[in-house]
Coordinates of C-alpha atoms in Angstrom, one line a residue:
Chain A
M17 CA 206.2 173.2 -5.8
D18 CA 208.9 175.7 -6.4
I19 CA 207.8 178.9 -8.0
N20 CA 211.1 179.1 -10.0
N21 CA 210.3 176.0 -11.9
R22 CA 207.1 177.3 -13.4
G23 CA 208.2 178.6 -16.7
D24 CA 207.7 182.0 -18.2
E25 CA 204.0 182.6 -17.8
Q26 CA 204.5 184.1 -14.3
L27 CA 202.6 187.3 -14.8
E28 CA 202.6 189.8 -12.1
L29 CA 199.1 189.8 -10.7
L30 CA 199.6 192.4 -8.0
K31 CA 202.3 195.0 -7.7
V32 CA 202.6 197.2 -4.6
S33 CA 205.0 200.1 -4.7
N34 CA 205.8 202.4 -1.8
L35 CA 202.5 201.6 -0.1
E36 CA 201.8 203.8 2.9
V37 CA 199.1 203.7 5.5
H38 CA 199.3 206.4 8.2
F39 CA 196.6 207.1 10.7
A40 CA 196.2 210.2 12.8
A41 CA 196.9 209.1 16.4
R42 CA 194.2 209.7 19.0
Q43 CA 194.8 213.1 20.6
G44 CA 193.9 214.4 24.0
F45 CA 191.5 217.2 24.4
L46 CA 194.1 219.5 25.8
S47 CA 196.6 219.0 23.0
S48 CA 194.0 219.6 20.4
L49 CA 193.1 222.9 22.2
L50 CA 196.8 223.8 22.1
N51 CA 196.6 223.2 18.3
K52 CA 199.3 220.6 18.3
Q53 CA 199.9 218.7 15.1
P54 CA 198.2 215.3 15.5
K55 CA 200.8 212.6 15.6
Q56 CA 201.0 210.0 12.9
V57 CA 200.8 206.3 13.4
R58 CA 202.9 205.0 10.6
A59 CA 201.4 201.5 10.4
V60 CA 202.6 200.8 6.9
D61 CA 205.5 202.9 5.9
G62 CA 206.6 202.3 2.3
L63 CA 206.3 198.7 1.0
D64 CA 207.3 197.3 -2.3
F65 CA 206.5 193.8 -3.4
S66 CA 204.7 191.9 -6.1
I67 CA 202.7 188.7 -6.2
R68 CA 202.8 186.6 -9.3
K69 CA 199.9 184.6 -10.7
G70 CA 199.4 181.4 -8.7
E71 CA 202.0 182.4 -6.1
I72 CA 201.7 182.3 -2.4
L73 CA 203.5 185.2 -0.8
C74 CA 203.8 185.2 2.9
L75 CA 203.9 188.3 4.9
A76 CA 205.4 187.5 8.2
G77 CA 206.3 189.5 11.3
E78 CA 205.6 190.2 14.9
S79 CA 202.2 191.5 15.9
G80 CA 202.1 195.2 15.4
S81 CA 204.3 195.2 12.3
G82 CA 201.5 196.2 10.0
K83 CA 200.8 192.9 8.2
T84 CA 197.1 193.0 8.5
T85 CA 196.9 196.7 7.6
T86 CA 198.9 196.0 4.5
G87 CA 196.5 193.3 3.4
K88 CA 193.5 195.5 4.1
A89 CA 195.1 198.4 2.3
I90 CA 195.6 196.3 -0.8
L91 CA 191.9 195.4 -0.8
R92 CA 191.1 199.0 0.0
L93 CA 189.3 198.0 3.2
V94 CA 191.6 200.6 4.7
E95 CA 192.4 203.5 2.5
P96 CA 196.2 203.8 1.8
T97 CA 197.6 207.2 2.3
G98 CA 200.3 206.9 -0.3
G99 CA 201.9 204.6 -2.8
E100 CA 200.5 202.5 -5.6
V101 CA 198.7 199.2 -5.8
C102 CA 198.4 197.6 -9.2
F103 CA 196.1 194.7 -9.8
K104 CA 196.3 193.1 -13.3
G105 CA 198.0 196.3 -14.5
E106 CA 195.2 198.6 -13.1
D107 CA 195.6 201.1 -10.4
V108 CA 193.5 199.9 -7.5
I109 CA 193.6 203.2 -5.7
A110 CA 192.1 205.0 -8.6
F111 CA 189.1 202.6 -8.8
N112 CA 185.7 204.3 -8.7
R113 CA 182.8 202.7 -6.9
Q114 CA 181.7 200.5 -9.8
R115 CA 185.2 199.3 -10.6
L116 CA 185.8 198.7 -6.9
R117 CA 182.8 196.4 -6.8
R118 CA 184.1 194.4 -9.6
F119 CA 187.5 194.3 -8.0
R120 CA 185.8 192.9 -4.9
Q121 CA 184.9 189.8 -6.9
E122 CA 188.5 189.4 -8.1
A123 CA 190.2 189.8 -4.8
Q124 CA 188.8 188.2 -1.6
I125 CA 189.7 187.9 2.0
I126 CA 189.7 185.2 4.6
F127 CA 189.8 186.4 8.2
Q128 CA 191.7 185.1 11.2
D129 CA 188.8 184.1 13.5
P130 CA 186.1 182.0 11.9
Y131 CA 184.0 182.6 15.0
E132 CA 183.9 186.3 14.4
S133 CA 184.0 186.6 10.6
L134 CA 180.7 184.8 10.1
N135 CA 177.4 186.5 10.9
P136 CA 175.9 184.5 13.7
R137 CA 172.4 185.0 12.3
Q138 CA 173.2 184.0 8.8
T139 CA 172.8 180.4 7.6
V140 CA 175.5 178.6 5.7
F141 CA 173.6 179.0 2.5
S142 CA 173.0 182.7 3.0
T143 CA 176.6 183.3 3.9
V144 CA 177.9 181.8 0.7
A145 CA 175.1 183.1 -1.5
E146 CA 175.5 186.6 -0.3
P147 CA 178.4 187.7 -2.6
L148 CA 176.4 186.4 -5.6
E149 CA 173.3 188.2 -4.6
V150 CA 175.1 191.5 -3.7
N151 CA 176.9 191.5 -7.1
R152 CA 173.9 190.1 -9.0
I153 CA 176.2 187.5 -10.5
C154 CA 173.6 184.8 -11.1
K155 CA 170.5 185.0 -13.2
N156 CA 168.3 182.8 -11.1
N157 CA 168.2 181.0 -7.8
E158 CA 169.0 177.6 -9.4
Q159 CA 172.3 179.1 -10.6
I160 CA 172.9 180.5 -7.1
E161 CA 172.3 177.2 -5.6
E162 CA 174.6 175.5 -8.0
R163 CA 177.4 178.0 -7.3
V164 CA 176.9 177.7 -3.6
I165 CA 177.2 173.9 -3.7
E166 CA 180.2 174.1 -5.9
A167 CA 182.0 176.5 -3.6
L168 CA 181.2 174.5 -0.5
T169 CA 182.4 171.4 -2.2
D170 CA 185.6 173.1 -3.3
A171 CA 186.1 174.2 0.2
G172 CA 186.1 170.6 1.3
L173 CA 182.7 170.4 2.9
S174 CA 180.9 167.2 1.9
N175 CA 177.2 167.0 1.7
P176 CA 176.8 170.8 1.3
Q177 CA 173.0 170.6 1.0
E178 CA 172.7 169.3 4.5
L179 CA 174.6 172.2 5.9
F180 CA 172.5 174.9 4.1
L181 CA 170.3 175.8 7.0
R182 CA 172.9 175.5 9.8
Y183 CA 174.1 178.5 11.7
P184 CA 177.8 179.1 12.3
H185 CA 177.5 178.1 15.9
E186 CA 176.3 174.7 14.8
L187 CA 179.6 174.0 12.9
S188 CA 183.0 173.0 14.2
G189 CA 185.9 175.4 14.0
G190 CA 187.4 173.7 10.9
Q191 CA 184.0 173.7 9.2
R192 CA 183.6 177.4 10.0
Q193 CA 186.9 178.3 8.3
R194 CA 186.0 176.1 5.3
L195 CA 182.7 178.0 5.2
A196 CA 184.6 181.3 5.2
I197 CA 186.8 180.0 2.4
A198 CA 183.7 178.9 0.5
G199 CA 182.3 182.4 0.9
A200 CA 185.5 183.8 -0.7
L201 CA 185.6 181.1 -3.5
V202 CA 182.1 181.6 -4.6
V203 CA 182.9 184.7 -6.6
K204 CA 185.8 182.8 -8.3
P205 CA 188.6 185.3 -7.2
D206 CA 192.1 185.4 -8.7
F207 CA 193.6 186.7 -5.4
I208 CA 192.9 185.9 -1.8
M209 CA 194.2 187.8 1.2
A210 CA 194.4 185.3 4.0
D211 CA 194.9 187.0 7.4
E212 CA 196.3 184.3 9.8
P213 CA 193.7 181.8 8.5
V214 CA 194.7 179.0 10.8
S215 CA 196.0 180.7 13.9
M216 CA 192.7 180.3 15.7
L217 CA 192.3 176.7 14.8
D218 CA 193.3 173.5 16.5
L219 CA 196.6 172.1 15.4
S220 CA 194.9 169.0 14.1
I221 CA 192.6 171.0 11.8
R222 CA 195.3 173.4 10.5
A223 CA 197.0 171.0 8.1
G224 CA 193.7 170.4 6.4
I225 CA 192.9 174.0 5.9
L226 CA 196.5 174.8 4.6
K227 CA 196.4 171.9 2.2
L228 CA 193.0 173.1 0.9
M229 CA 194.5 176.5 0.2
V230 CA 197.5 175.1 -1.5
D231 CA 195.3 172.8 -3.5
L232 CA 193.1 175.7 -4.6
R233 CA 196.2 177.5 -5.8
D234 CA 197.3 174.4 -7.8
Q235 CA 193.9 173.8 -9.3
K236 CA 192.5 177.2 -9.9
G237 CA 195.6 179.3 -10.0
I238 CA 194.5 181.5 -7.1
S239 CA 197.3 183.7 -5.7
Y240 CA 197.5 184.3 -2.0
L241 CA 198.9 187.0 0.3
F242 CA 199.3 184.8 3.3
I243 CA 199.7 186.8 6.5
T244 CA 201.1 185.0 9.5
H245 CA 203.3 185.4 12.5
D246 CA 204.4 181.8 12.3
L247 CA 207.6 181.4 10.2
S248 CA 207.4 177.6 10.1
L249 CA 204.0 177.9 8.6
A250 CA 205.2 180.4 6.1
W251 CA 208.0 178.1 5.1
L252 CA 205.5 175.3 4.7
V253 CA 203.0 176.9 2.4
S254 CA 204.5 179.9 0.7
D255 CA 206.7 180.4 -2.4
R256 CA 208.2 183.6 -1.2
I257 CA 208.4 185.2 2.2
A258 CA 208.5 188.8 3.1
I259 CA 209.5 189.7 6.6
M260 CA 208.0 192.8 8.0
Y261 CA 209.2 195.0 10.8
L262 CA 207.4 198.2 12.0
G263 CA 205.7 198.9 8.7
K264 CA 208.6 198.0 6.4
I265 CA 209.8 194.9 4.7
V266 CA 213.3 194.0 5.9
E267 CA 213.8 191.0 3.8
L268 CA 212.1 189.3 0.9
G269 CA 213.1 186.2 -1.0
S270 CA 212.1 182.7 -1.9
A271 CA 210.8 180.7 1.1
D272 CA 213.7 178.4 1.2
T273 CA 216.5 181.0 1.0
V274 CA 214.9 183.3 3.6
I275 CA 214.6 180.4 6.1
R276 CA 217.9 178.7 5.3
Q277 CA 220.1 181.7 4.5
P278 CA 218.5 184.6 6.2
L279 CA 220.3 187.9 5.6
H280 CA 218.8 190.4 7.9
P281 CA 219.6 190.2 11.7
Y282 CA 215.9 190.3 12.4
T283 CA 215.1 187.4 10.2
R284 CA 218.0 185.5 11.6
A285 CA 216.7 186.0 15.1
L286 CA 213.2 184.9 14.1
V287 CA 214.5 181.8 12.2
S288 CA 216.7 180.8 15.1
V289 CA 213.6 180.3 17.4
I290 CA 211.6 178.1 15.0
P291 CA 211.4 174.8 16.9
V292 CA 211.1 172.5 14.0
L293 CA 214.1 174.0 12.3
K294 CA 216.4 173.5 15.2
R295 CA 216.5 169.8 14.5
V296 CA 217.4 170.4 10.8
M297 CA 219.8 173.3 11.2
P298 CA 221.0 173.6 14.8
S299 CA 222.0 177.1 15.7
D300 CA 222.1 179.4 18.7
K301 CA 218.9 180.8 19.9
K302 CA 218.9 184.5 19.5
L303 CA 216.2 186.0 21.7
L304 CA 215.3 189.5 20.7
Q305 CA 215.2 192.0 23.6
G306 CA 212.2 194.2 24.1
E307 CA 209.1 194.8 22.2
T308 CA 208.3 196.3 18.8
P309 CA 208.5 200.0 19.3
D310 CA 205.4 202.2 19.0
P311 CA 204.7 203.0 15.4
V312 CA 204.1 206.6 16.5
N313 CA 207.7 207.1 17.5
I314 CA 209.7 205.1 14.9
P315 CA 213.4 205.0 15.8
T316 CA 215.7 207.1 13.6
G317 CA 218.0 205.4 11.1
C318 CA 217.4 201.7 10.8
R319 CA 214.1 201.1 12.7
F320 CA 215.4 197.8 14.0
H321 CA 218.6 199.2 15.5
P322 CA 217.4 199.4 19.2
R323 CA 216.9 195.7 19.2
C324 CA 219.5 194.6 16.8
P325 CA 222.4 192.6 18.2
E326 CA 224.7 193.8 15.5
A327 CA 223.8 197.5 15.5
Q328 CA 226.5 200.1 15.0
S329 CA 226.6 203.8 15.1
R330 CA 225.8 204.0 11.4
C331 CA 222.5 202.2 12.0
R332 CA 221.3 205.0 14.3
E333 CA 221.7 207.7 11.8
E334 CA 221.2 206.2 8.3
E335 CA 218.2 204.3 7.1
P336 CA 219.3 201.3 5.2
L337 CA 218.2 201.0 1.6
Y338 CA 215.9 198.1 0.6
R339 CA 217.8 196.5 -2.3
E340 CA 218.3 193.4 -4.2
V341 CA 221.2 191.7 -2.5
M342 CA 221.1 188.5 -4.5
P343 CA 218.9 187.8 -7.5
G344 CA 215.4 187.6 -6.2
H345 CA 216.5 188.2 -2.6
Y346 CA 215.9 191.6 -1.2
G347 CA 217.0 193.0 2.1
A348 CA 217.3 196.3 4.1
C349 CA 220.4 196.3 6.2
H350 CA 223.8 198.1 5.9
F351 CA 225.8 195.0 6.6
I352 CA 224.4 192.5 4.1
Chain B
M17 CA 164.8 186.1 -1.0
P18 CA 161.8 185.3 -3.2
S19 CA 161.7 182.0 -5.0
S20 CA 160.3 178.6 -4.7
V21 CA 163.7 177.0 -4.0
Y22 CA 164.3 179.4 -1.2
S23 CA 160.8 179.8 0.3
K24 CA 160.5 176.1 1.1
D25 CA 163.8 176.3 2.9
N26 CA 162.8 179.5 4.6
L27 CA 159.7 177.9 6.1
R28 CA 161.8 175.1 7.5
L29 CA 164.3 177.7 8.8
L30 CA 161.5 179.6 10.5
K31 CA 160.2 176.5 12.2
K32 CA 163.7 175.6 13.4
N33 CA 164.3 179.0 14.8
L34 CA 161.0 179.1 16.5
R35 CA 161.5 175.7 18.1
S36 CA 165.0 176.5 19.4
F37 CA 163.6 179.9 20.7
W38 CA 160.7 178.2 22.5
D39 CA 163.0 175.6 24.0
I40 CA 164.9 178.3 25.8
Y41 CA 162.0 180.7 26.5
R42 CA 159.9 178.1 28.3
Q43 CA 162.6 177.7 30.9
N44 CA 162.0 181.3 31.9
T45 CA 159.3 181.4 34.6
M46 CA 158.9 185.2 34.5
G47 CA 158.4 185.0 30.8
L48 CA 155.8 182.3 31.0
I49 CA 153.8 184.2 33.6
G50 CA 153.9 187.3 31.4
L51 CA 152.8 185.2 28.4
C52 CA 149.9 183.8 30.3
I53 CA 148.7 187.2 31.4
L54 CA 149.0 188.6 27.9
C55 CA 147.3 185.5 26.3
F56 CA 144.4 186.0 28.8
F57 CA 143.9 189.6 27.8
T58 CA 144.3 189.0 24.1
L59 CA 141.7 186.3 24.3
L60 CA 139.5 188.7 26.3
A61 CA 139.9 191.4 23.7
F62 CA 138.9 189.0 20.9
L63 CA 136.5 186.6 22.5
G64 CA 135.2 188.8 25.4
P65 CA 132.5 190.5 23.4
R66 CA 131.1 187.1 22.5
L67 CA 131.1 185.7 26.1
V68 CA 130.0 188.9 27.8
D69 CA 127.0 190.9 26.7
V70 CA 128.8 194.2 25.9
T71 CA 125.6 195.9 24.9
T72 CA 124.9 196.4 28.6
Y73 CA 127.4 199.2 28.6
V74 CA 124.7 201.7 27.8
V75 CA 122.7 204.3 29.6
D76 CA 119.2 202.9 29.4
G77 CA 117.6 204.7 32.4
V78 CA 116.3 201.4 33.7
T79 CA 119.4 199.7 35.3
Q80 CA 120.1 200.7 38.8
T81 CA 123.0 203.1 39.1
M82 CA 126.0 202.7 41.4
H83 CA 125.1 199.2 42.2
P84 CA 127.6 196.8 43.8
P85 CA 128.3 193.5 42.0
V86 CA 125.3 191.2 41.7
S87 CA 124.4 188.3 39.6
G88 CA 124.1 189.4 36.0
Y89 CA 126.1 192.5 36.7
W90 CA 129.2 190.7 38.0
L91 CA 131.2 193.9 38.5
G92 CA 128.3 196.2 39.4
T93 CA 127.2 199.4 37.6
D94 CA 128.5 202.9 37.4
N95 CA 126.7 206.2 38.0
L96 CA 124.8 206.0 34.7
G97 CA 123.8 202.3 35.2
R98 CA 126.4 201.0 32.7
D99 CA 127.8 197.5 33.3
I100 CA 131.4 197.7 34.5
L101 CA 132.3 194.2 33.3
A102 CA 131.2 195.1 29.7
G103 CA 133.3 198.3 30.0
V104 CA 136.4 196.4 31.1
V105 CA 136.0 194.0 28.2
I106 CA 135.6 196.8 25.6
G107 CA 138.5 198.7 27.2
T108 CA 140.8 195.7 26.7
Q109 CA 140.6 196.1 22.9
V110 CA 141.5 199.8 23.0
S111 CA 144.4 199.3 25.5
L112 CA 146.0 196.5 23.5
L113 CA 145.5 198.3 20.2
V114 CA 147.2 201.4 21.6
G115 CA 150.0 199.4 23.1
V116 CA 150.8 197.4 20.0
A117 CA 150.3 200.3 17.5
A118 CA 152.2 202.9 19.4
A119 CA 155.0 200.6 20.2
T120 CA 155.3 199.7 16.5
I121 CA 155.5 203.4 15.5
S122 CA 158.0 204.1 18.3
M123 CA 160.2 201.1 17.4
T124 CA 160.3 201.9 13.7
I125 CA 161.4 205.4 14.3
G126 CA 163.9 204.4 17.0
T127 CA 165.4 201.6 15.0
V128 CA 165.9 203.5 11.8
I129 CA 167.4 206.5 13.6
G130 CA 169.6 204.4 15.8
I131 CA 170.9 202.2 13.1
V132 CA 171.5 205.0 10.6
A133 CA 173.2 207.2 13.2
G134 CA 175.4 204.3 14.5
F135 CA 176.3 203.0 11.1
Y136 CA 177.2 206.2 9.3
G137 CA 178.6 208.0 12.3
K138 CA 180.2 211.4 11.9
L139 CA 177.8 214.2 10.9
A140 CA 174.8 211.9 10.5
D141 CA 175.3 210.6 14.0
K142 CA 175.7 214.0 15.5
L143 CA 172.6 215.5 13.9
L144 CA 170.4 212.5 14.6
M145 CA 171.6 212.1 18.2
R146 CA 171.1 215.8 19.0
F147 CA 167.6 215.5 17.5
T148 CA 167.1 212.4 19.8
D149 CA 168.4 214.3 22.8
V150 CA 165.7 217.0 22.2
F151 CA 163.0 214.3 22.5
L152 CA 164.8 212.8 25.4
V153 CA 165.0 215.9 27.6
I154 CA 161.6 217.5 26.9
P155 CA 159.4 216.7 29.8
W156 CA 157.3 213.9 28.4
L157 CA 153.9 214.6 30.0
P158 CA 153.5 218.3 29.1
L159 CA 154.7 217.5 25.5
V160 CA 152.1 214.7 25.1
L161 CA 149.4 216.8 26.7
A162 CA 150.1 219.7 24.4
M163 CA 150.2 217.5 21.3
A164 CA 147.1 215.6 22.2
A165 CA 145.3 218.9 22.9
L166 CA 146.5 220.3 19.6
L167 CA 145.6 217.3 17.4
G168 CA 142.3 216.6 19.1
P169 CA 141.1 213.6 21.0
S170 CA 140.8 210.7 18.7
L171 CA 142.3 207.2 19.1
G172 CA 144.5 207.5 16.1
N173 CA 145.9 210.8 17.4
I174 CA 146.6 209.3 20.8
I175 CA 148.5 206.4 19.2
F176 CA 150.4 208.8 17.0
V177 CA 151.3 211.1 19.9
I178 CA 152.5 208.2 22.1
G179 CA 154.5 206.7 19.3
I180 CA 156.2 209.9 18.2
T181 CA 157.3 210.8 21.7
S182 CA 158.6 207.5 23.1
W183 CA 161.3 206.5 20.6
A184 CA 164.3 208.4 21.9
G185 CA 165.5 205.9 24.4
T186 CA 165.2 203.1 21.9
A187 CA 167.2 205.0 19.3
R188 CA 170.0 205.4 21.8
I189 CA 170.0 201.8 22.7
I190 CA 169.9 200.6 19.1
R191 CA 172.7 203.1 18.2
S192 CA 175.0 201.8 20.8
Q193 CA 174.4 198.2 19.7
T194 CA 175.0 199.2 16.1
L195 CA 178.3 200.8 17.0
S196 CA 179.4 197.5 18.5
V197 CA 178.0 195.3 15.7
K198 CA 179.5 197.3 12.9
E199 CA 183.1 196.7 14.1
R200 CA 182.7 192.9 13.9
P201 CA 184.7 191.2 11.2
Y202 CA 181.6 189.9 9.4
V203 CA 180.7 193.4 8.6
E204 CA 184.1 193.9 7.2
R205 CA 183.7 190.7 5.2
A206 CA 180.4 192.1 3.9
R207 CA 182.3 195.2 2.7
A208 CA 185.0 193.0 1.1
I209 CA 182.3 191.3 -1.0
G210 CA 181.1 194.6 -2.3
S211 CA 178.0 195.1 -0.2
S212 CA 176.5 198.6 0.0
G213 CA 175.8 200.4 3.2
T214 CA 172.0 199.8 3.0
H215 CA 172.6 196.1 2.4
I216 CA 175.0 195.8 5.4
M217 CA 172.5 197.6 7.6
L218 CA 169.6 195.3 6.5
R219 CA 171.4 192.0 6.4
H220 CA 174.0 192.2 9.1
I221 CA 173.3 195.0 11.5
L222 CA 169.5 194.7 11.8
P223 CA 169.4 190.9 12.5
N224 CA 172.0 191.3 15.1
V225 CA 170.3 194.2 16.9
F226 CA 166.9 192.4 16.5
P227 CA 167.0 190.8 20.0
L228 CA 167.2 194.3 21.5
I229 CA 164.4 195.5 19.3
Y230 CA 162.1 192.7 20.3
A231 CA 162.7 193.1 24.0
N232 CA 162.4 196.9 23.7
T233 CA 159.2 196.8 21.7
I234 CA 157.5 194.8 24.4
L235 CA 158.6 197.2 27.1
V236 CA 157.6 200.2 25.0
A237 CA 154.2 198.6 24.5
A238 CA 153.8 198.5 28.3
I239 CA 154.7 202.2 28.6
A240 CA 152.3 203.0 25.7
I241 CA 149.4 201.4 27.5
L242 CA 150.3 203.2 30.7
S243 CA 150.5 206.5 28.7
E244 CA 147.1 206.0 27.1
T245 CA 145.6 205.4 30.5
T246 CA 147.3 208.5 31.8
L247 CA 146.1 210.6 28.9
S248 CA 142.5 209.3 29.2
F249 CA 142.5 209.7 32.9
L250 CA 143.5 213.4 32.5
G251 CA 140.7 213.8 30.0
M252 CA 142.7 213.8 26.8
G253 CA 141.3 210.5 25.6
D254 CA 138.9 209.7 22.8
P255 CA 135.5 210.3 24.3
T256 CA 133.8 208.1 21.8
R257 CA 135.8 205.0 22.8
I258 CA 135.8 203.4 26.2
S259 CA 139.2 202.5 27.6
W260 CA 140.4 201.6 31.0
G261 CA 141.8 205.0 31.4
M262 CA 138.5 206.6 30.4
M263 CA 136.6 204.5 32.9
L264 CA 139.0 205.6 35.7
H265 CA 138.5 209.2 34.5
Y266 CA 134.7 209.0 34.8
A267 CA 135.0 207.2 38.1
Y268 CA 137.2 209.8 39.5
E269 CA 135.1 212.7 38.1
M270 CA 131.8 211.2 39.3
G271 CA 133.0 210.7 42.8
A272 CA 133.5 206.9 42.9
V273 CA 136.1 207.4 45.6
I274 CA 133.8 209.4 47.9
S275 CA 130.9 207.0 47.4
R276 CA 133.3 204.1 48.0
A277 CA 132.3 202.4 44.7
W278 CA 135.4 200.1 44.7
W279 CA 133.8 197.9 42.0
W280 CA 134.0 200.9 39.7
L281 CA 137.6 201.8 40.4
L282 CA 139.4 198.5 40.9
P283 CA 138.6 196.4 37.8
P284 CA 140.1 198.9 35.2
G285 CA 143.0 199.7 37.5
I286 CA 143.9 196.1 38.1
C287 CA 143.6 195.4 34.4
V288 CA 146.1 198.1 33.5
V289 CA 148.5 196.9 36.1
L290 CA 148.2 193.3 35.0
V291 CA 148.7 194.0 31.3
V292 CA 151.7 196.3 31.9
L293 CA 153.1 193.7 34.2
G294 CA 152.6 191.0 31.5
F295 CA 154.4 193.1 28.9
T296 CA 157.2 193.9 31.3
F297 CA 157.7 190.3 32.3
I298 CA 157.9 189.2 28.7
G299 CA 160.2 192.1 27.9
F300 CA 162.7 191.1 30.6
A301 CA 162.4 187.5 29.7
L302 CA 163.1 188.2 26.0
D303 CA 166.1 190.3 27.0
E304 CA 167.5 187.3 28.8
V305 CA 166.6 184.7 26.2
L306 CA 167.7 186.6 23.1
N307 CA 170.9 187.8 24.5
P308 CA 173.3 185.7 22.3
K309 CA 175.8 185.3 25.1
L310 CA 173.4 183.7 27.5
R311 CA 172.1 181.7 24.6
R312 CA 175.5 180.3 23.7
R313 CA 176.1 179.1 27.2
D314 CA 172.8 177.2 27.0
R315 CA 174.1 175.0 24.2

């Protein structure tokens, strides 16, 4: 379904402006003696984007580009060092403990590895019931049980009662990820941050989990921030795609235009190596040279210039502005 | 989780957990030997006084003194004519009690300090760990002797002294495991659903360090029994209670070695060794069985 056909009730659920997460880099004993300024790891370095109600926004990029940190900063699992996060018009960063607790029921997270994100000593029931118990959402245990069954069913696990006393290691990979999704659904969130939710799963199971997530969006209007390194996956599930490079968004637009008419040289390089796409739109493979630079020493000017096939002298000196190139299509490059 | 709906399930869960635990445990020979030894001594502690006439451990002025084993006095008598077998049976109770009680105290302190230090880190960690280091580096025996002398010789005091001085190693082990567990994604998930620190420690960290706690408690119990024996042997024990260490103390003081009264020295000595061995075997076996990595390979 295309987001653009959805009429006018597209409220902005989440708005991120100029989000920054800098960490102090680990410092040697000697340099701390010499009183050197600790270096900064600029993991997320000024992001702007918004997610509408019922929208799936995909954050794509290589590993080390700061996708996961962005997601965690939005949920305040990592404290942002600058910028603003607005959720339903409220400033998330200013939330006090009580408001943060309520926010945790509205915004949930699904982790990459369903083998690691579930407590091995917690049963299925206890895993799903925990958010309800922690936040004292239900009045009695019958209600908890009802909600748990509902969440497990919504997550596509049939016969939930039979699973109640199972431990995660007694479930299959797909079941585990469904369980993790049930654990997020049980508090009825409006927003889910899904951090590479299928990358650890077998190919045969992926489609089921992805379909489940899209179905949940269609039925319950849940918005997603979908983090992935796999552009074909992003194209498949998301309404809009944001391409991240070294802590910045280099391109953002509707999924179709970003994939079919990429503006930024980085996006073009990524798109050119999607295997499925090569059959649809044959083009030359553009293999990028080198690795993502260290976020401690970010290159001057355009941070992509050392690897950019089209870099010119201007790119070394001047940082390109992130601007709306076409309606709804943003990019950060001097030559677009 | 209190409720009728839950408790029924919890019982089933407990059964299931115990069964799967036993399935793995029974494959461990060392653990089974340890369990047999410990079962024997536990039974001896509880049923011994009914099977053996423990009233013969008295000074009656009639029974022959320093007599080698004969029928009726299966392990002979000591210098006051007391039945050694009766003494050993009574001593079992004291030794096991000290072992279990002191280990419980020690583990409680060690676990709380270890988890809190590991979980909160920073200043709490530094303070608690320096405090732990103090207990770790003070020579153990002089400390225990001084405390025992200060508090006076009673069984309760001995348990307290042993418990309060033996938690430092445990705290270190638990802390290091906590450091590892708290970085796991499920702890982050717990944060993401709004759990408080206390909740995370109780529901996520504690269950995942529990294997270590079990295994450690058993080992600490062995050390506690040995400590009680040491203290009693050195004359710091409770004079109103007879324990294996106390028997050895009297035997040594009254010249059992010179008069070659082996029947007086050996039984309590062997009992101490066996019980400590039993606990240690179980401790090692638990360490192996409860290690989730070894367990996963089993499935």
